[in-house]
Coordinates of C-alpha atoms in Angstrom, one line a residue:
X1 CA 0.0 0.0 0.0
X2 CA 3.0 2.7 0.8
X3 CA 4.5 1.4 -2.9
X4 CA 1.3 2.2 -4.3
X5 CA 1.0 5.7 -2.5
X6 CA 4.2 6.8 -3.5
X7 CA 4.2 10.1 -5.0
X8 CA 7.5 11.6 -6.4
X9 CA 8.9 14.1 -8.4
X10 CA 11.0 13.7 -11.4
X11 CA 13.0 16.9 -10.7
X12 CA 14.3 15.0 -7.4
X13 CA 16.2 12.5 -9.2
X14 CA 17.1 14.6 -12.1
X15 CA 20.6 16.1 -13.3
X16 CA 21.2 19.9 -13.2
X17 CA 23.2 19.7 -16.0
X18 CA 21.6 17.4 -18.4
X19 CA 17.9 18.2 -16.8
X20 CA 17.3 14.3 -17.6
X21 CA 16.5 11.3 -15.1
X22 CA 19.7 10.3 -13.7
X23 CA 22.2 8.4 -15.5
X24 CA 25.2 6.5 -13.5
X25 CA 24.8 9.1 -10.9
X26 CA 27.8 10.4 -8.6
X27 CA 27.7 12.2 -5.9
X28 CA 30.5 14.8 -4.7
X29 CA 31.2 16.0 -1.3
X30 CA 28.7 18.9 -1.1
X31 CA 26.6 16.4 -1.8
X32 CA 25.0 16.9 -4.9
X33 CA 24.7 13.8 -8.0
X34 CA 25.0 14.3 -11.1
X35 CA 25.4 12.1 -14.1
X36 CA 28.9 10.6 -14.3
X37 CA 29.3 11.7 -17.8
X38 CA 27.7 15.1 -17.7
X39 CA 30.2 16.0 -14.5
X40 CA 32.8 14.8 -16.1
X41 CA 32.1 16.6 -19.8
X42 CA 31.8 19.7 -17.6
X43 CA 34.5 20.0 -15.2
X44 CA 37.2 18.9 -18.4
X45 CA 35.4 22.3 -20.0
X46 CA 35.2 24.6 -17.2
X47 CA 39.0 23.6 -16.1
X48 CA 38.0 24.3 -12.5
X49 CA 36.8 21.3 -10.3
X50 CA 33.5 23.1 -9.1
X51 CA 29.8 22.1 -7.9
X52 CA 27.8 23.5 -10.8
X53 CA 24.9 24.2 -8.0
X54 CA 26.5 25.6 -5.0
X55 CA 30.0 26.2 -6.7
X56 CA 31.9 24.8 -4.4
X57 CA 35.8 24.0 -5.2
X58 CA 37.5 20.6 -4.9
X59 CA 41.2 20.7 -5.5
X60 CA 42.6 17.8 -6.1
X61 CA 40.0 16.9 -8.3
X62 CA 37.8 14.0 -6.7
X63 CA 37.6 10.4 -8.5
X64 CA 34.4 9.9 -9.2
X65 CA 32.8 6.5 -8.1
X66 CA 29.0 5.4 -8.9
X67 CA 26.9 5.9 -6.1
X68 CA 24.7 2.3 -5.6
X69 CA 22.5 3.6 -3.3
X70 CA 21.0 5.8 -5.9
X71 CA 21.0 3.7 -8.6
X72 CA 18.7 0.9 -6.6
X73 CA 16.6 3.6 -5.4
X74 CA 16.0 4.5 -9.6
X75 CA 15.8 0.9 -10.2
X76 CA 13.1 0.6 -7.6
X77 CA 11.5 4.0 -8.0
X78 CA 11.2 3.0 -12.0
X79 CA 8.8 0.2 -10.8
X80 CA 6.3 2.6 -9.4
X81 CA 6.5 4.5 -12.7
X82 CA 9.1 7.8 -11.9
X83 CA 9.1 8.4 -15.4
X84 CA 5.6 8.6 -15.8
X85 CA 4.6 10.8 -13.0
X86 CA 2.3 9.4 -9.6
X87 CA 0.9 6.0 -9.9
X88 CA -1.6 6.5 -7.0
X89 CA -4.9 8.9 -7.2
X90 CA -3.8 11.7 -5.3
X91 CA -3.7 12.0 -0.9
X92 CA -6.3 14.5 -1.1
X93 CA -8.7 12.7 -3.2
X94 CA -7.8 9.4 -0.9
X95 CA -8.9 11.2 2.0
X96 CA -11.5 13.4 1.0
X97 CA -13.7 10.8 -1.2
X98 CA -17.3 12.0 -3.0
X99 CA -19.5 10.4 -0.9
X100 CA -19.7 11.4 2.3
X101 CA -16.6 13.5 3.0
X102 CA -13.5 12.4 5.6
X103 CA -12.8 13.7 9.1
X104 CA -10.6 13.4 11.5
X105 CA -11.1 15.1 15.4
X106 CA -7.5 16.6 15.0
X107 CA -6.9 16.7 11.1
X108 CA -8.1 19.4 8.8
X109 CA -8.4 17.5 5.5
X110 CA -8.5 20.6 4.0
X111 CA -4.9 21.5 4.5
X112 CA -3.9 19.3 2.2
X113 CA -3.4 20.4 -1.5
X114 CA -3.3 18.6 -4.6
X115 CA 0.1 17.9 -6.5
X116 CA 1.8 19.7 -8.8
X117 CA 0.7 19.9 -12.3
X118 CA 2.9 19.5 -15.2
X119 CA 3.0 22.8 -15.9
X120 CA 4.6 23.8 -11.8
X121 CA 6.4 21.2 -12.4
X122 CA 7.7 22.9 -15.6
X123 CA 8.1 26.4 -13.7
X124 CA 10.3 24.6 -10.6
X125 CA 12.8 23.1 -13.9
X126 CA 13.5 26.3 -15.3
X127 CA 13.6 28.3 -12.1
X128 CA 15.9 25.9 -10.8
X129 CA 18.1 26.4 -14.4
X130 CA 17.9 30.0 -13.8
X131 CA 19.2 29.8 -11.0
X132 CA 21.7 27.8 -11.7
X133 CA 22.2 30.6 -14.7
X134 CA 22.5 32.9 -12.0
X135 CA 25.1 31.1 -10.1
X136 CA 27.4 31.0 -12.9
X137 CA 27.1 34.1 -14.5
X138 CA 27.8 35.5 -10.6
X139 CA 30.7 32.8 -10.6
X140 CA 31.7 34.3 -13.8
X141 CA 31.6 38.0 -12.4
X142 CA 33.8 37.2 -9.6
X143 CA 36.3 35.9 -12.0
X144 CA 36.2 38.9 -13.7
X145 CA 36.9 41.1 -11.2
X146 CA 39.9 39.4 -9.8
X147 CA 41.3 38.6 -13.3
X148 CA 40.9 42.7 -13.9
X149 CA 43.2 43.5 -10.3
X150 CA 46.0 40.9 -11.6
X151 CA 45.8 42.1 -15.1
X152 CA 46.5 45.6 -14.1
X153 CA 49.1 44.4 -11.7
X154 CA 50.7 42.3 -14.6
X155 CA 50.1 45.7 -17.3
X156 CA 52.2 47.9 -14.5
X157 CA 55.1 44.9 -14.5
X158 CA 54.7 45.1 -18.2
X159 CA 56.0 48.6 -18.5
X160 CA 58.2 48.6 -15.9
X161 CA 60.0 46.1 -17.9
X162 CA 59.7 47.6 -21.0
X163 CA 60.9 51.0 -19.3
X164 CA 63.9 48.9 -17.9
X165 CA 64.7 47.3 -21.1
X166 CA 64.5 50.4 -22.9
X167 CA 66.6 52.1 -20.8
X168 CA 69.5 49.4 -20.8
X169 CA 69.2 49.8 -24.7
X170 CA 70.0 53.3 -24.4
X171 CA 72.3 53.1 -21.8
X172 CA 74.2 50.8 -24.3
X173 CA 73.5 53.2 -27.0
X174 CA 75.1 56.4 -24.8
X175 CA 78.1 53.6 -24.4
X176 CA 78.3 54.0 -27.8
X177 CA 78.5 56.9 -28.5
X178 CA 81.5 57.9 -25.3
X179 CA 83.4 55.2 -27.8
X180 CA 82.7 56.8 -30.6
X181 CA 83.5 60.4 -29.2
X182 CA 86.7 58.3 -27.4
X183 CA 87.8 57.2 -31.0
X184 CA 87.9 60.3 -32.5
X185 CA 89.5 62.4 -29.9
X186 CA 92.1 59.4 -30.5
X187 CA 92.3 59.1 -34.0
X188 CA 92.5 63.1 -33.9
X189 CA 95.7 63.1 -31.4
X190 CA 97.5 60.1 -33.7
X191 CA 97.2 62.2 -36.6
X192 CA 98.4 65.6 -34.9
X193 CA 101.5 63.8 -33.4
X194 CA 102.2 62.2 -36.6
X195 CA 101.3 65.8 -38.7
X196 CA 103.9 67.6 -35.6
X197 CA 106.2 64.8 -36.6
X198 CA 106.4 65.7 -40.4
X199 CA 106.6 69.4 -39.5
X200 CA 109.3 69.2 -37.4
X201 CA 111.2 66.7 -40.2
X202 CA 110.3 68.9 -42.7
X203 CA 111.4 72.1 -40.9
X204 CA 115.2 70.1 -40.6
X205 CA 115.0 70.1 -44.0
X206 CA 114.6 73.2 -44.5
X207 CA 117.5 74.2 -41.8
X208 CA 119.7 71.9 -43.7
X209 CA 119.0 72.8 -47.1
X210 CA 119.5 76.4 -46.1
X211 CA 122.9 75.7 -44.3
X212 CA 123.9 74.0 -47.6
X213 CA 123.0 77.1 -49.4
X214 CA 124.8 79.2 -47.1
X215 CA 128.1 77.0 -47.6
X216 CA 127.5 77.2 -51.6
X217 CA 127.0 80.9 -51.5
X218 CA 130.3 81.1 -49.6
X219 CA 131.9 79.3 -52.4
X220 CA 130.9 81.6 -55.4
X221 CA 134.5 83.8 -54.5
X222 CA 136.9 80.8 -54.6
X223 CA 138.6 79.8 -58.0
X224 CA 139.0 76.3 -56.8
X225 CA 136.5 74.5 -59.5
X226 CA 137.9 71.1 -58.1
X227 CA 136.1 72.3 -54.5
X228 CA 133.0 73.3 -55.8
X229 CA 132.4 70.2 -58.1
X230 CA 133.8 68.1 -54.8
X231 CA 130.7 70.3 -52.9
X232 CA 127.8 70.6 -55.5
X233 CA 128.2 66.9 -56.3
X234 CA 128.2 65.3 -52.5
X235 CA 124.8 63.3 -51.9
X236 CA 122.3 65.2 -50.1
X237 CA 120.9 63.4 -46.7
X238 CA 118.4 60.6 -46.8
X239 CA 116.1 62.7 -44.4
X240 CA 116.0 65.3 -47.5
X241 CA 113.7 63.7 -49.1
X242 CA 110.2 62.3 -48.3
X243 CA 107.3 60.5 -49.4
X244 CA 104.6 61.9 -47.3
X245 CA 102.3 64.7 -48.5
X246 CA 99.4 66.5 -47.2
X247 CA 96.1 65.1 -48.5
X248 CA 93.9 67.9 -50.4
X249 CA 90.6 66.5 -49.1
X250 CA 90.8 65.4 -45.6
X251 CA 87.6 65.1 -43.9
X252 CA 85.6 63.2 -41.0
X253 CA 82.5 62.8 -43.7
X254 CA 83.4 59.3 -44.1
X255 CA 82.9 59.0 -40.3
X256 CA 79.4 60.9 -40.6
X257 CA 78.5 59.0 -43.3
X258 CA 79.5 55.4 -41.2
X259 CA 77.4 56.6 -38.4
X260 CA 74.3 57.3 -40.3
X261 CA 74.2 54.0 -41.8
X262 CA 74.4 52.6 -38.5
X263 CA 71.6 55.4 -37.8
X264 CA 69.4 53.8 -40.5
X265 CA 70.1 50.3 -40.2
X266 CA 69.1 50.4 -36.6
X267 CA 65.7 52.0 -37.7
X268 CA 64.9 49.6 -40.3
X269 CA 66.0 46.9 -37.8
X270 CA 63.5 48.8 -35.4
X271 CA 60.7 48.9 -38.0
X272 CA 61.4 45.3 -39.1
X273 CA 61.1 44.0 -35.2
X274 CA 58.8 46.2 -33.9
X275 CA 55.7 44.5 -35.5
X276 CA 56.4 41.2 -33.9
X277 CA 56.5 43.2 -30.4
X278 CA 53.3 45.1 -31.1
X279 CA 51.4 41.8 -31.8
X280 CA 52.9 40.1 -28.5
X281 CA 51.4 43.0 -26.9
X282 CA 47.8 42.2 -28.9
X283 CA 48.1 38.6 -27.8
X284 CA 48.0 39.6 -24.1
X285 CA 43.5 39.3 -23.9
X286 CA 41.9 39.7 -20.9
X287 CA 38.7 38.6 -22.5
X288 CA 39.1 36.2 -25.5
X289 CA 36.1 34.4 -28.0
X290 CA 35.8 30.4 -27.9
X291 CA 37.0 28.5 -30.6
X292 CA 33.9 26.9 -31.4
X293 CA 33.8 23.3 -31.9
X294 CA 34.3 22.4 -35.4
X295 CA 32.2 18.6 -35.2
X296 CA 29.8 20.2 -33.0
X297 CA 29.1 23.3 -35.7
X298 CA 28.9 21.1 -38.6
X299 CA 26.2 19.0 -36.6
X300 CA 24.7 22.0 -35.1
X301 CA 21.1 23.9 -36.1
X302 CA 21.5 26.1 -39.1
X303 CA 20.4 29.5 -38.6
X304 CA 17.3 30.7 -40.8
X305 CA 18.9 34.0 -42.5
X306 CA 15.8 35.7 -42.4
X307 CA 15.0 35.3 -39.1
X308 CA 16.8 37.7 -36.4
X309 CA 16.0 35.7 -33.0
X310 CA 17.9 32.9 -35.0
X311 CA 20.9 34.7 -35.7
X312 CA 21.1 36.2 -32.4
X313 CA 22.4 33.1 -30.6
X314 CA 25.6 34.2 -32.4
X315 CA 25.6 37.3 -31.5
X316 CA 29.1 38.3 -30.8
X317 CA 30.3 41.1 -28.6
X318 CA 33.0 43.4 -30.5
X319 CA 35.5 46.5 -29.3
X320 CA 37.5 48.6 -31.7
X321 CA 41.1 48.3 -32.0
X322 CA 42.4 51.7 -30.9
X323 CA 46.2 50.6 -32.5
X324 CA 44.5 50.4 -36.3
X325 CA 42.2 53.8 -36.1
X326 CA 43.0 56.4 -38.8
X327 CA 44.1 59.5 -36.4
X328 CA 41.3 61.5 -37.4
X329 CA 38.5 59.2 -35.6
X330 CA 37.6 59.3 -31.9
X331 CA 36.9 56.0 -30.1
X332 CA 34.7 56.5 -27.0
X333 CA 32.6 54.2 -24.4
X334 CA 34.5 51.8 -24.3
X335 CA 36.0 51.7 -27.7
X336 CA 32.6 50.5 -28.8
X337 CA 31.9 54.1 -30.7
X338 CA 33.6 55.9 -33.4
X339 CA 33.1 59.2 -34.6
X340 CA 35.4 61.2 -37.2
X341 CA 35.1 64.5 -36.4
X342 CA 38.2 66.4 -38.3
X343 CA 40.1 66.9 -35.5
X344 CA 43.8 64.7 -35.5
X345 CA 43.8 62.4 -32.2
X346 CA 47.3 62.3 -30.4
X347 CA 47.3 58.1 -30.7
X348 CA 51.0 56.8 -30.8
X349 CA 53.0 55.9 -34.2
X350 CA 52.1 52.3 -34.6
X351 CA 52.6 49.8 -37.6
X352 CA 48.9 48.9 -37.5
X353 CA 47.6 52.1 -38.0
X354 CA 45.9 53.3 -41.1
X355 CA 47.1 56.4 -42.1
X356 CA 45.6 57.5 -45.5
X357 CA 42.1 55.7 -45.6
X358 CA 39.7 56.9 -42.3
X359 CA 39.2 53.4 -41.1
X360 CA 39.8 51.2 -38.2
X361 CA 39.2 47.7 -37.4
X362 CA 37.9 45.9 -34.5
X363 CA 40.0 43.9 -32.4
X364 CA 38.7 40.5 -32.8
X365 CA 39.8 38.2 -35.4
X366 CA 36.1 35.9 -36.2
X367 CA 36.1 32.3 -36.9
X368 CA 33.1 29.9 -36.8
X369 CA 29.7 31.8 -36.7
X370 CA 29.2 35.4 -35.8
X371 CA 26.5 37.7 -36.0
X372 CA 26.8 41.8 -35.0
X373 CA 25.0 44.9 -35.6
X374 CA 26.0 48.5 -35.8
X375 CA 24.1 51.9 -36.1
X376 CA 25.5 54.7 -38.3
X377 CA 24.6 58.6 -38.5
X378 CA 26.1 60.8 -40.9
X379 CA 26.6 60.8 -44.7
X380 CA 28.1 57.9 -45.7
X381 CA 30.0 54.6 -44.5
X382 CA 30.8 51.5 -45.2
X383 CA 31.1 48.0 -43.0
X384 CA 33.0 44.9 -43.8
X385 CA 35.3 42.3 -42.9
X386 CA 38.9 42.0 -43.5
X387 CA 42.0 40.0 -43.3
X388 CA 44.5 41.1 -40.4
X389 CA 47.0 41.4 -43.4
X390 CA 45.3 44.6 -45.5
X391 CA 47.4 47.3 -45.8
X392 CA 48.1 50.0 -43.5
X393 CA 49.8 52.5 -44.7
X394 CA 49.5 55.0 -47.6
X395 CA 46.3 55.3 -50.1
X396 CA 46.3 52.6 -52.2
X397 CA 43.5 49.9 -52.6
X398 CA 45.5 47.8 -50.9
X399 CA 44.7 49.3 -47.7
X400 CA 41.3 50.7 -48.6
X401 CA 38.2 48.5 -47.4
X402 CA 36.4 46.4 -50.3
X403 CA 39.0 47.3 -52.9
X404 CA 41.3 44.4 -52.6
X405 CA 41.1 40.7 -52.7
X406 CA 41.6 40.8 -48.8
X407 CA 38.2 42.7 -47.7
X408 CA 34.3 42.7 -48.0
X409 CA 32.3 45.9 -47.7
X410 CA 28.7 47.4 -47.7
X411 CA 29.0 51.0 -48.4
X412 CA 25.7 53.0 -46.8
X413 CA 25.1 56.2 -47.7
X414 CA 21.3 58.3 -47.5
X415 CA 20.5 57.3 -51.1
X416 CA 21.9 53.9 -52.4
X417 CA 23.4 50.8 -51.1
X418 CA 26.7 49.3 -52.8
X419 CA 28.5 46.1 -52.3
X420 CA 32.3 46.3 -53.2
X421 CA 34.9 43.2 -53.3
X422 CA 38.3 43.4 -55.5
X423 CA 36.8 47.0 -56.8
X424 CA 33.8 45.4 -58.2
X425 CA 30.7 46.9 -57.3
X426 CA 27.2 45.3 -57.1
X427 CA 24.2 47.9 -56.3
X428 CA 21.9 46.4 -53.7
X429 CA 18.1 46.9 -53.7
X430 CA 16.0 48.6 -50.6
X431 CA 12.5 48.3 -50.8
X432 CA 10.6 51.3 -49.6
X433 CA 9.7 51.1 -46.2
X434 CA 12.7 48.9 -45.1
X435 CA 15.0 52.1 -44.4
X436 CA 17.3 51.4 -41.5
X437 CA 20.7 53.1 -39.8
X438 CA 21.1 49.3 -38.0
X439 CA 23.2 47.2 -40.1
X440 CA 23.5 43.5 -39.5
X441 CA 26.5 41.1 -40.1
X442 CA 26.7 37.2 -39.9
X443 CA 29.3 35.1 -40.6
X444 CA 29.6 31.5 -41.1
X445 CA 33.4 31.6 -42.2
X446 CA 33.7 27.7 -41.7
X447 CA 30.9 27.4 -44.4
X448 CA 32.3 30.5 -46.3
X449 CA 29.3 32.2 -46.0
X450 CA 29.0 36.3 -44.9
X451 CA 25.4 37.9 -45.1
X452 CA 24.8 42.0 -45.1
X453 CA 21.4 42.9 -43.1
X454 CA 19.2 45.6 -42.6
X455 CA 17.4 45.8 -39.3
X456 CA 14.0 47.3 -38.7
X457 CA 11.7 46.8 -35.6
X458 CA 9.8 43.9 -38.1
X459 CA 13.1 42.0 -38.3
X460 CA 15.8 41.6 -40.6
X461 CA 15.9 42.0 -44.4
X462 CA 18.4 40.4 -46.4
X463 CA 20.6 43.0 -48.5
X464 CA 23.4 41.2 -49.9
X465 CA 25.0 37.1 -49.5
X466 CA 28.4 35.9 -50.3
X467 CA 29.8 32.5 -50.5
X468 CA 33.4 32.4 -50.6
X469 CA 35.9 30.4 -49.2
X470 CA 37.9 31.9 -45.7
X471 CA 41.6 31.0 -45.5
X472 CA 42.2 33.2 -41.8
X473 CA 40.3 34.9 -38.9
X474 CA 37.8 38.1 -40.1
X475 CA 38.3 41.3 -38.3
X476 CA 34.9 43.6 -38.6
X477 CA 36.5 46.8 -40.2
X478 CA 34.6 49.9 -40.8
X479 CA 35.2 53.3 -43.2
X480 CA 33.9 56.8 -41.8
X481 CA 32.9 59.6 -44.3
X482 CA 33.0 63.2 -42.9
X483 CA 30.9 63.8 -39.6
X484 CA 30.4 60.2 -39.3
X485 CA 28.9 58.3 -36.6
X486 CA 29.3 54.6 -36.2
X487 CA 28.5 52.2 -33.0
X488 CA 28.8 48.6 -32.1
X489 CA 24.9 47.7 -30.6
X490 CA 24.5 45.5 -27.5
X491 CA 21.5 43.3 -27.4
X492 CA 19.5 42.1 -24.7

């Protein structure tokens, strides 16, 4: 009769993760059972040996062991039909039958209430995966917050290092340069000496040659011819002669010259390095976007591409990269607006940075499926994707947006709608009545696949598809006309 009673909740025997009827069931030290399989799938993918209810920690991580007890109890339990719901008529109908009625001199029959419908039953579920939402996301929070103290921490080392290193390199180069100054002072004295040396041989000469002159001038009143041929043809001194003379074009140019090479080779060097330091600085992310699952994507729902609740599960949260923005745009809140007002930003010289075409691109390179939305004001723009390796510098179409076999763009402006890829340009329809400033991007680059929306408050419309193949990671990019307006939307 109690077996036949028995009245019990699915939800009790249930998995938090997997919300179905448990399945080798475990139970951990906070005492809470899961399936062996779904703990186990989560904890290798979370990294962190935690209850996903109450969140508490386990370090080392605990072997899990199959608990008995509960699988007899789901054994049993399955005889009575758990699956199926109660297999009794309810208490209160049991004690409060039609005929008659029930008392009981210190009872009140009427206290009791009827079971739970399927559809409470339905509300405790998805409260309970709320909360258990909530607990995470708050789990997630607290993450954040600590991981934001040691980043800064590890950002100060970071330029105290950088500041040291930099300063040992120009400590070396000053070291340089007292040797340099050292080896010229030197080479200077050498050739002084060696010039005082000459003068001072050449000046003997001089004495010599006039002392010989003298002598022959004191001969021109003798008539002894055999004298003065015995005089005029003695050998004059070895030191009479010599072999040095002064050079006509002495000058420390070569030494100039020397110096600036080094000058120039050490900037190219610079410029040649630099980029690999500027992208071990990008690689440092706080925040970074799953690699999705490649098996799990090919197997996974295929959005409907005119339906925007569908394309929102990829939605995709997106910052602007303030190392790539042209100097006369303005990033604000958060680098998730740009604005080009005219005025020239003071950003740093970087190799990343456009500096002809107005555009800027957005820090994170997109693989898998994306999906983002933006909202422009002004005359004109134009939104894209691009390879990382576009070009930066100067005004070619190598580095303008759409004009190159490395980019995809949408130019808006108030009165047409253009597609551009490799300079050709396709005109895109608007129907009348579809006019929006939100612009919607999704990308399957897996599939090859990259879709231009417009959004209205009715949904999406479909402006322009391409199917292509992707060979790297995406970066959103965007172009900025004069007194432009662009920013990255959040959605609820």
């Amino acid at each position: 009769m109690a077996q036949a009673l028995l009245s019990v909740d699915n939800a009790q025997f249930s998995c938090s993760i997997c919300l179905e009827l448990l399945r080798d069931p475990v139970t951990i030290p906070c005492g809470h059972s899961y399936c062996m399989s779904c703990l186990t799938k989560y904890w290798d993918r979370q990294g962190v040996c935690n209850c996903p209810q109450c969140r508490a920690t386990f370090s080392p991580r605990p072997k899990l062991g199959r608990n008995n007890l509960l699988v007899e109890m789901m054994q049993k339990l399955s005889a009575v039909g758990l699956t199926k719901g109660p297999s009794a008529p309810p208490l209160y109908e049991l004690l409060a039958p039609a005929e008659g009625g029930f008392e009981h001199p210190t009872f009140d029959v009427s206290s009791v209430r009827p079971e739970r419908t399927d559809g409470q039953r339905l509300l405790g579920e998805t409260r309970r995966q709320l909360a258990a939402q909530i607990k995470e996301r708050e789990f997630e929070v607290q993450q954040l917050k600590q991981s934001l103290k040691s980043f800064s921490h590890m950002a100060k080392a970071a330029v105290k290092d950088s500041s040291r290193i930099f300063s040992e390199l120009m400590e070396f180069l000053e070291h340089r340069r007292v040797e340099m100054k050292a080896l010229i002072r030197a080479q200077e004295k050498a050739e002084l000496n060696r010039a005082e040396n000459h003068l001072q041989h050449l000046e003997r000469q001089i004495s010599e040659l006039k002392r010989r002159d003298t002598e022959l001038e004191g001969l021109s009143h003798t008539q002894d011819q055999r004298l003065i041929v015995q005089i005029c043809r003695s050998p004059v001194p070895a030191e009479a002669s010599s072999s040095l003379t002064v050079s006509p074009h002495v000058s420390f140019g070569p030494v100039r010259r020397a110096i600036s090479n080094l000058k120039e080779q050490l900037q190219n060097l610079y410029h040649t390095e630099f980029p690999s330091v500027t992208s071990a600085v990008k690689t440092v992310n706080l925040l970074q976007m799953e690699k999705p699952n490649k098996e799990v994507c090919d197997a996974a729902h295929v959005p409907a591409l005119d339906n925007r609740a569908d394309l929102l599960q990829y939605f995709c949260l997106l910052s602007l990269d303030p190392f790539s923005a042209h100097r006369e745009l303005c990033l604000t809140e958060g680098n998730r607006v740009v604005r080009r007002t005219g005025e020239i930003q003071t950003y740093p010289e970087h190799p990343d940075r456009f500096d002809s075409w107005v555009q800027v691109l957005c820090r994170e390179g997109l693989t898998g499926r994306n999906y983002w939305e933006v909202e422009w004001d002004g005359q004109q723009m134009a939104l894209g994707l691009s390879y990382e390796n576009i070009g930066r510098k100067g005004s070619s179409d190598h580095c303008r947006l759409g004009y190159n076999h490395l980019s995809w763009s949408l130019q808006c402006s108030s009165s047409s709608v253009v597609f551009c890829h490799e300079k050709q340009k396709k005109v895109v329809e608007v129907p009348s009545g579809s006019v929006s400033r939100r612009i919607g991007v999704f990308l399957d680059q897996d599939v090859g696949l990259l879709c231009f929306y417009m959004v209205t408050a009715r949904g999406v419309h479909l402006l322009h598809r391409v199917e292509t193949k992707f060979d790297m990671p995406l970066y959103p990019a965007m172009w900025l006309g004069a007194n432009c307006t662009i920013t990255l939307c959040t959605v609820n």
